[in-house]
Amino acid sequence: MAAVGSAVGLGNVWRFPYICYENGGGAFLIPYFVALFTAGVPLLILEFTVGHWARSSPPEAFKKIGKKWEWVGWWTVLIPFVVAAYYVSVMAWCFSYMLYSLDLRWGANAEQFFFKTFLGMTNSPEIIGGLRVPIVLGLIVVWMCIFVILYKGVKRIGKVVALTVPIPLILLIILTIRGLTLPGAMEGISYYLTPDFSKLANANVWLAAYGQVFFSLSLAQGIMITYASFLKKKSDITNNAIITALADAGTSFLAGFTVFSVIGYLTVSQGFGIDQLSISGPGLTFVTYPTAISLLPFAATFFGMIFYVALLTFGIDSAFSMIEPITSGLHGKWKMSKAKATGIMCIIGFFASLIFATGSGIHWLDIIDHHIASFGLVLIGLVECIVLGWMYKIYKLREHANKTSDVLLGRWWDFLIKFAIPFVLIIILILAIVENITKPYGGYSWYIILLGGVIPVVGIFLLSFVLMKIKGKEEGV
Ligand code: PFF
């Protein structure tokens, strides 16, 4: 349940629909499901197996694979901590919008309201701009929730996810029914699903599919290893992994219907084509959707509120899952109490999030997300495959998984981990690096990319070595 909670999040509701739309609509589902089954599920099984086998946090788990690999574990737990800093800021936006739904505060021009009035967006990342008070308040609320959920340990997580996994799903279903019964809904759906097969020849579409599967399944971030370490000895590993992956993919697919039916309604009621709308991440959730809500003939406030409550409840279990691995790591190595480790990380996280609460926040969010979430994750996924597949006897992990699982893994799984997945990930990385060097992301200047992209990725990598070198509690005495 907690793994499903981590996987299903904002990535399903705002990221999947527009990534799907931009990459061929219905035809994107082909690379998406290929990526899901050739990389997503096998890697999820791998991470569950490692966590269940090592019964410890990622740094200790990799130490068990080989002393010199401890840094890989630290690397995997540091990345989601950085992701959390900006993920929580998007949740802070949702928090404000949940309240703004009460009086449809965005008025007639939701775009102007979002970018100018709410974010106070500056023209470039260099111009920092002031702190936005509503966003800072939202950050305080979300970081406090994360602290309260995590500091008492894993039992409380179990209780929280029993609510935060089903509630948003029910809300999403209500919203989908509302969306599908609006006039124009079918136009939106056919826009979402009509396949454009010519796009399948494009490498970027495949890149987007693998990236989305990694991000959405919370892979390569130490989370699934940490959660699997809490599983009972006899838990079925393969089944758990398949259920998690299908629940995640199913939610994304459903969210596409929810969002695009409303977009269809918006275009029909305003009398213009869908391609004239801004269907990008933040645009979709904080501009297009509010505009559509204001047009609803009745209960606009109600549907606005439940949309943002659904986003918040979807997001919260992903957000705390980003903090749990690093606190488990600190607890494992230095025997720091869970409450202290969580407190320290939430305070650092809050201060790190503040940059995203400034007028330049959305620029930095975009740059850091692109570099950390796509490069960072794919790179770590690759290193995981190499270390676990080549530096350790992968068949031992397979046998461990098979001991407690109904669906048995064959040699094909070893092949995927050792050869197929690394091969695909290397190609993706090379393509992405070439593309990013020839065309700097978002047209930003090189020093901005250096500051927001290269330095965080390399810095985290170096920090993981430092953490490995510092002596742990039982080693130090
Ligand atoms: N899987 C989450 C989502 O789809 O929203 C996002 C996520 C969770 C990303 C955990 C990174 C992470 F470490």
XYZ file of C-alpha atoms and ligand atoms in Angstrom:
490
model
C 0.000 0.000 0.000
C 2.810 2.412 0.903
C 4.637 1.527 -2.313
C 1.491 2.257 -4.325
C 1.164 5.518 -2.371
C 4.706 6.500 -3.294
C 4.304 5.574 -6.948
C 0.914 7.182 -7.484
C 1.267 10.928 -7.137
C 1.340 14.231 -8.965
C 3.318 12.424 -11.659
C 0.194 10.495 -12.636
C -2.288 13.328 -12.589
C -0.441 16.203 -14.194
C 2.619 14.650 -15.786
C 1.263 11.565 -17.533
C -1.624 13.180 -19.480
C 0.484 15.894 -21.085
C 3.519 13.657 -21.714
C 1.146 11.243 -23.420
C -0.436 14.022 -25.426
C 2.897 15.516 -26.508
C 4.285 12.155 -27.576
C 1.705 10.799 -29.948
C -1.491 10.523 -27.850
C -2.792 6.952 -28.051
C 0.391 5.783 -29.784
C 2.421 6.771 -26.698
C 0.729 3.958 -24.793
C 2.812 1.471 -26.825
C 6.291 2.692 -25.729
C 4.848 3.384 -22.290
C 3.705 -0.209 -21.753
C 6.876 -1.584 -23.375
C 8.920 0.517 -20.911
C 6.676 -0.541 -18.049
C 7.132 -4.255 -18.669
C 10.722 -4.346 -19.927
C 12.226 -1.973 -17.358
C 9.642 -0.823 -14.799
C 8.421 -4.172 -13.506
C 11.813 -6.020 -13.566
C 13.533 -3.132 -11.754
C 10.734 -2.856 -9.238
C 11.125 -6.592 -8.541
C 14.873 -6.037 -8.194
C 14.454 -3.188 -5.691
C 11.828 -5.082 -3.680
C 14.105 -8.117 -3.614
C 17.163 -6.166 -2.466
C 15.200 -4.447 0.304
C 13.579 -7.691 1.441
C 16.871 -9.573 1.310
C 18.970 -6.920 3.079
C 16.239 -5.823 5.522
C 17.944 -2.474 5.837
C 18.182 1.008 4.397
C 19.678 1.404 0.883
C 23.218 2.397 2.057
C 23.441 -0.715 4.259
C 21.849 -2.866 1.564
C 24.498 -1.856 -0.960
C 27.168 -2.338 1.703
C 25.987 -5.928 1.984
C 26.450 -6.333 -1.753
C 30.036 -5.122 -1.330
C 31.652 -2.692 1.114
C 32.745 -0.330 -1.617
C 29.186 0.055 -2.969
C 27.730 1.820 0.049
C 27.914 5.142 -1.828
C 25.365 3.861 -4.387
C 22.875 3.530 -1.530
C 23.580 7.079 -0.334
C 23.251 8.332 -3.878
C 19.810 6.757 -4.238
C 18.541 8.299 -0.994
C 19.890 11.803 -1.663
C 18.214 12.199 -5.058
C 14.600 11.918 -3.814
C 15.435 14.375 -1.039
C 16.212 16.972 -3.720
C 13.096 15.981 -5.658
C 11.105 16.506 -2.444
C 12.225 20.137 -2.208
C 10.381 21.077 -5.381
C 7.655 18.411 -5.244
C 6.518 19.871 -1.910
C 6.413 23.318 -3.473
C 3.969 22.061 -6.150
C 1.930 20.639 -3.272
C 2.054 24.073 -1.632
C 0.513 25.514 -4.813
C -2.221 22.862 -4.608
C -2.825 23.846 -1.000
C -3.406 27.491 -1.949
C -5.578 26.482 -4.911
C -7.678 24.264 -2.696
C -8.492 27.364 -0.658
C -8.857 29.593 -3.736
C -11.497 27.167 -5.051
C -13.810 28.406 -2.296
C -14.378 31.709 -4.100
C -12.880 30.813 -7.515
C -10.219 33.413 -6.752
C -8.495 33.151 -10.143
C -11.367 35.063 -11.763
C -11.703 35.405 -15.510
C -8.013 35.056 -16.352
C -6.551 31.976 -14.649
C -3.251 32.273 -16.516
C -2.592 35.839 -15.452
C -3.614 34.909 -11.899
C -1.326 31.871 -11.708
C 1.840 33.318 -13.199
C 1.601 36.964 -12.149
C -0.604 37.286 -9.077
C 0.149 33.942 -7.422
C 3.707 33.048 -8.434
C 4.894 36.603 -9.130
C 6.979 34.966 -11.834
C 10.118 36.821 -12.855
C 11.385 36.968 -16.437
C 14.395 34.752 -15.851
C 15.915 32.500 -13.171
C 18.627 35.098 -12.408
C 15.998 37.527 -11.132
C 15.054 35.822 -7.884
C 12.111 38.040 -6.872
C 10.578 38.072 -3.411
C 9.203 35.210 -1.343
C 5.500 34.559 -1.951
C 3.770 34.396 1.397
C 0.917 31.986 0.435
C 3.460 29.529 -0.995
C 5.661 29.742 2.097
C 2.619 29.059 4.285
C 1.754 26.055 2.091
C 5.336 24.796 2.451
C 5.137 25.028 6.231
C 1.872 23.039 6.250
C 3.134 20.297 3.921
C 6.538 19.896 5.637
C 4.805 19.729 9.026
C 2.482 16.989 7.699
C 5.507 15.041 6.459
C 7.209 15.362 9.836
C 4.133 14.298 11.786
C 3.604 11.261 9.546
C 7.210 10.078 9.596
C 8.724 10.819 12.973
C 7.065 7.930 14.797
C 8.289 5.363 12.302
C 6.818 2.957 9.863
C 3.633 2.035 11.777
C 2.178 5.478 11.246
C 2.969 5.320 7.525
C 0.819 2.179 7.348
C -2.119 4.004 8.935
C -1.760 7.098 6.773
C -1.579 5.239 3.459
C -4.706 3.286 4.337
C -6.449 6.672 3.865
C -4.295 8.541 1.377
C -4.256 5.785 -1.227
C -8.004 5.072 -1.577
C -9.364 8.600 -0.911
C -7.796 10.358 -3.909
C -8.677 7.410 -6.129
C -12.333 7.730 -5.162
C -12.140 11.488 -5.755
C -10.522 10.891 -9.138
C -13.327 8.539 -10.128
C -15.942 11.132 -9.089
C -14.117 13.778 -11.114
C -13.867 11.471 -14.115
C -17.592 10.776 -14.069
C -18.251 14.507 -13.828
C -15.792 15.172 -16.646
C -17.171 12.518 -18.968
C -20.719 13.786 -18.585
C -19.817 17.333 -19.637
C -20.576 18.514 -23.169
C -17.480 18.274 -25.367
C -15.840 15.583 -23.213
C -15.499 13.211 -26.150
C -13.537 15.793 -28.149
C -10.991 15.928 -25.363
C -10.830 12.147 -25.063
C -10.312 11.626 -28.760
C -7.581 14.262 -28.646
C -5.933 12.309 -25.793
C -6.255 8.880 -27.354
C -6.103 9.280 -31.116
C -2.820 7.624 -32.051
C -0.211 9.323 -34.174
C 1.929 6.336 -35.120
C 4.501 8.408 -36.984
C 5.793 9.515 -33.567
C 6.940 5.988 -32.693
C 9.959 6.382 -34.962
C 11.160 9.259 -32.799
C 13.763 8.367 -30.115
C 12.534 11.174 -27.851
C 9.168 9.475 -27.529
C 10.847 6.336 -26.186
C 12.987 8.464 -23.916
C 9.898 10.145 -22.545
C 8.257 6.743 -21.963
C 11.185 5.358 -19.955
C 11.559 8.617 -18.040
C 7.872 8.630 -17.141
C 7.967 4.997 -15.978
C 11.004 5.686 -13.739
C 9.550 8.831 -12.241
C 6.105 7.401 -11.797
C 7.180 4.113 -10.212
C 9.570 6.011 -7.877
C 12.367 3.802 -9.184
C 16.072 4.281 -8.515
C 15.405 6.424 -5.455
C 15.949 4.082 -2.574
C 12.254 4.240 -1.744
C 11.188 0.820 -2.870
C 14.290 -0.744 -1.248
C 13.432 0.977 2.026
C 9.765 0.001 1.959
C 10.549 -3.598 0.992
C 12.882 -3.843 3.989
C 9.787 -3.546 6.197
C 7.926 -6.396 4.455
C 7.247 -9.583 6.367
C 9.683 -12.429 5.711
C 7.134 -14.442 3.750
C 5.765 -11.604 1.577
C 5.266 -12.331 -2.099
C 7.774 -10.044 -3.800
C 6.924 -10.468 -7.475
C 3.203 -10.097 -6.951
C 3.696 -6.973 -4.861
C 5.815 -5.455 -7.603
C 3.348 -6.282 -10.377
C 0.390 -4.963 -8.371
C 2.245 -1.726 -7.599
C 3.169 -1.211 -11.256
C -0.337 -1.930 -12.555
C -2.000 0.272 -9.940
C 0.313 3.088 -10.944
C -0.176 2.665 -14.692
C -3.955 2.298 -14.232
C -4.162 5.536 -12.259
C -2.213 7.403 -14.927
C -4.489 6.107 -17.636
C -7.584 7.085 -15.652
C -6.178 10.547 -14.914
C -5.858 11.082 -18.661
C -9.635 10.689 -18.975
C -10.278 12.978 -16.013
C -8.149 15.785 -17.352
C -8.883 15.568 -21.071
C -12.655 15.320 -20.678
C -12.565 18.653 -18.846
C -10.287 20.130 -21.498
C -12.759 19.045 -24.193
C -15.505 20.804 -22.267
C -13.401 23.940 -21.974
C -12.701 24.152 -25.690
C -16.312 23.514 -26.648
C -17.690 26.062 -24.199
C -15.168 28.717 -25.201
C -15.329 27.908 -28.885
C -11.666 27.362 -29.733
C -9.432 24.417 -30.654
C -7.584 22.280 -28.127
C -4.224 23.137 -29.663
C -4.741 26.754 -28.644
C -4.642 25.757 -24.968
C -1.483 25.560 -22.889
C -1.378 21.852 -22.127
C 1.891 21.728 -20.266
C 2.439 20.557 -16.669
C 1.771 23.576 -14.477
C -0.364 25.124 -17.201
C -2.676 22.162 -17.206
C -3.211 21.867 -13.496
C -3.190 25.492 -12.462
C -4.461 27.318 -15.552
C -6.568 25.106 -17.791
C -8.272 23.170 -15.019
C -9.277 26.235 -12.929
C -10.646 27.906 -16.067
C -12.799 24.865 -16.719
C -13.935 24.724 -13.091
C -15.182 28.316 -13.261
C -17.324 27.397 -16.255
C -19.112 24.498 -14.544
C -22.842 25.137 -14.448
C -23.187 24.075 -10.798
C -21.064 23.001 -7.798
C -17.937 24.592 -9.279
C -16.483 25.218 -5.824
C -17.088 21.627 -4.798
C -15.413 20.118 -7.853
C -12.542 22.601 -7.622
C -11.949 21.696 -3.992
C -12.016 17.957 -4.562
C -9.628 18.238 -7.498
C -6.993 19.928 -5.323
C -7.718 17.724 -2.311
C -7.190 14.724 -4.611
C -3.871 16.182 -5.784
C -2.764 16.847 -2.211
C -3.680 13.378 -0.992
C -2.082 11.810 -4.070
C 1.038 13.864 -3.449
C 1.514 13.478 0.290
C 2.430 9.781 0.313
C 4.870 10.349 -2.553
C 6.353 13.316 -0.681
C 6.979 11.505 2.591
C 8.331 8.509 0.703
C 11.088 10.805 -0.570
C 12.206 11.632 2.981
C 11.857 8.188 4.545
C 14.889 6.596 2.789
C 17.370 9.232 3.954
C 16.084 9.161 7.522
C 16.337 5.341 7.437
C 19.902 5.746 6.172
C 20.815 8.151 9.018
C 19.129 5.890 11.533
C 20.913 2.823 10.140
C 24.413 4.282 10.023
C 24.576 6.692 12.955
C 21.753 5.241 15.053
C 20.111 8.649 14.994
C 16.572 8.470 16.400
C 13.834 8.494 13.771
C 12.306 11.655 15.257
C 15.614 13.539 15.210
C 16.566 12.389 11.692
C 13.103 13.293 10.368
C 13.148 16.679 12.133
C 16.554 17.591 10.720
C 15.681 16.521 7.177
C 12.308 18.314 7.209
C 13.931 21.550 8.382
C 16.677 21.342 5.728
C 14.005 20.396 3.175
C 11.885 23.399 4.126
C 14.773 25.827 3.652
C 15.728 24.169 0.363
C 12.123 24.556 -0.831
C 12.162 28.298 -0.213
C 13.919 28.970 -3.531
C 10.827 27.528 -5.231
C 8.613 29.930 -3.305
C 10.266 32.961 -4.909
C 9.317 34.685 -8.145
C 11.984 32.673 -9.979
C 10.848 29.397 -8.380
C 9.063 27.943 -11.387
C 12.192 28.443 -13.558
C 14.399 26.622 -11.044
C 11.814 23.918 -10.592
C 11.803 23.282 -14.303
C 15.610 23.168 -14.592
C 16.249 21.021 -11.523
C 13.396 18.622 -12.326
C 14.702 18.082 -15.827
C 18.256 17.307 -14.718
C 17.686 15.508 -11.449
C 14.554 13.567 -12.348
C 15.501 12.472 -15.831
C 19.313 12.255 -15.839
C 19.677 11.420 -12.177
C 17.115 8.613 -12.193
C 18.212 6.981 -15.418
C 21.860 7.156 -14.320
C 21.132 5.583 -10.942
C 18.958 2.918 -12.587
C 21.909 2.064 -14.779
C 24.368 1.926 -11.865
C 21.928 -0.266 -9.901
C 21.739 -2.748 -12.779
C 25.526 -2.826 -13.120
C 26.280 -3.194 -9.409
C 23.545 -5.735 -8.667
C 23.770 -7.566 -11.991
C 27.525 -7.698 -12.454
C 29.200 -7.120 -9.097
C 26.919 -9.544 -7.304
C 25.498 -12.901 -8.262
C 22.146 -11.823 -9.638
C 20.810 -15.393 -9.614
C 21.041 -15.314 -5.794
C 18.648 -12.373 -5.723
C 16.379 -14.200 -8.180
C 16.361 -17.264 -5.938
C 15.582 -15.051 -2.946
C 12.564 -13.565 -4.763
C 11.387 -16.967 -5.969
C 11.460 -18.402 -2.443
C 8.427 -16.390 -1.375
C 6.726 -15.508 -4.668
C 3.960 -17.192 -6.667
C 5.081 -15.900 -10.048
C 8.538 -17.390 -10.534
C 11.331 -15.439 -12.198
C 13.333 -17.244 -14.858
C 16.734 -16.579 -16.367
C 15.103 -13.971 -18.596
C 15.040 -11.702 -15.548
C 18.825 -11.975 -15.110
C 19.157 -11.179 -18.805
C 16.992 -8.071 -18.466
C 18.924 -6.763 -15.445
C 22.384 -7.568 -16.804
C 22.023 -6.746 -20.490
C 18.739 -5.436 -21.841
C 17.925 -2.675 -19.328
C 21.510 -1.301 -19.107
C 21.696 -1.303 -22.912
C 18.495 0.713 -23.275
C 19.442 3.081 -20.452
C 22.879 3.744 -21.928
C 21.327 4.600 -25.306
C 18.816 6.870 -23.620
C 21.538 8.621 -21.646
C 23.752 9.144 -24.680
C 20.864 10.516 -26.733
C 19.781 12.777 -23.914
C 23.290 14.070 -23.216
C 23.923 14.833 -26.894
C 20.584 16.572 -27.161
C 21.203 18.624 -24.022
C 24.658 19.702 -25.073
C 23.600 20.725 -28.553
C 20.405 22.362 -27.341
C 20.660 23.563 -23.713
C 17.458 22.722 -21.912
C 14.710 25.334 -22.177
C 17.094 27.743 -23.939
C 18.643 28.690 -20.578
C 22.228 30.026 -20.488
C 25.033 27.570 -19.728
C 25.779 28.894 -16.247
C 22.134 28.524 -15.218
C 22.218 24.913 -16.434
C 25.493 24.463 -14.546
C 23.997 25.886 -11.359
C 20.586 24.212 -11.489
C 21.463 20.998 -13.307
C 25.076 19.915 -13.358
C 26.121 21.073 -9.873
C 23.213 19.370 -8.032
C 23.688 16.093 -9.947
C 27.482 16.038 -9.477
C 27.256 17.456 -5.944
C 24.935 14.678 -4.805
C 27.210 12.112 -6.383
C 30.238 13.460 -4.448
C 28.277 13.830 -1.224
C 27.380 10.146 -1.350
C 31.111 9.282 -1.205
C 31.598 11.641 1.727
C 28.748 9.980 3.623
C 30.235 6.566 2.922
C 33.624 7.657 4.269
C 32.325 9.086 7.540
C 32.437 6.367 10.162
C 29.146 4.925 11.348
C 28.237 4.478 15.012
C 29.303 0.880 15.510
C 32.335 1.311 13.220
C 33.491 4.424 15.082
C 33.752 2.863 18.538
N 6.178 8.611 -8.211
C 5.785 9.929 -7.805
C 4.718 10.468 -8.724
O 4.458 9.865 -9.773
O 4.181 11.517 -8.415
C 6.891 10.884 -7.838
C 8.102 10.519 -7.105
C 8.038 9.853 -5.892
C 9.274 10.915 -7.636
C 9.182 9.589 -5.232
C 10.403 10.686 -6.968
C 10.362 10.003 -5.778
F 11.464 9.784 -5.132
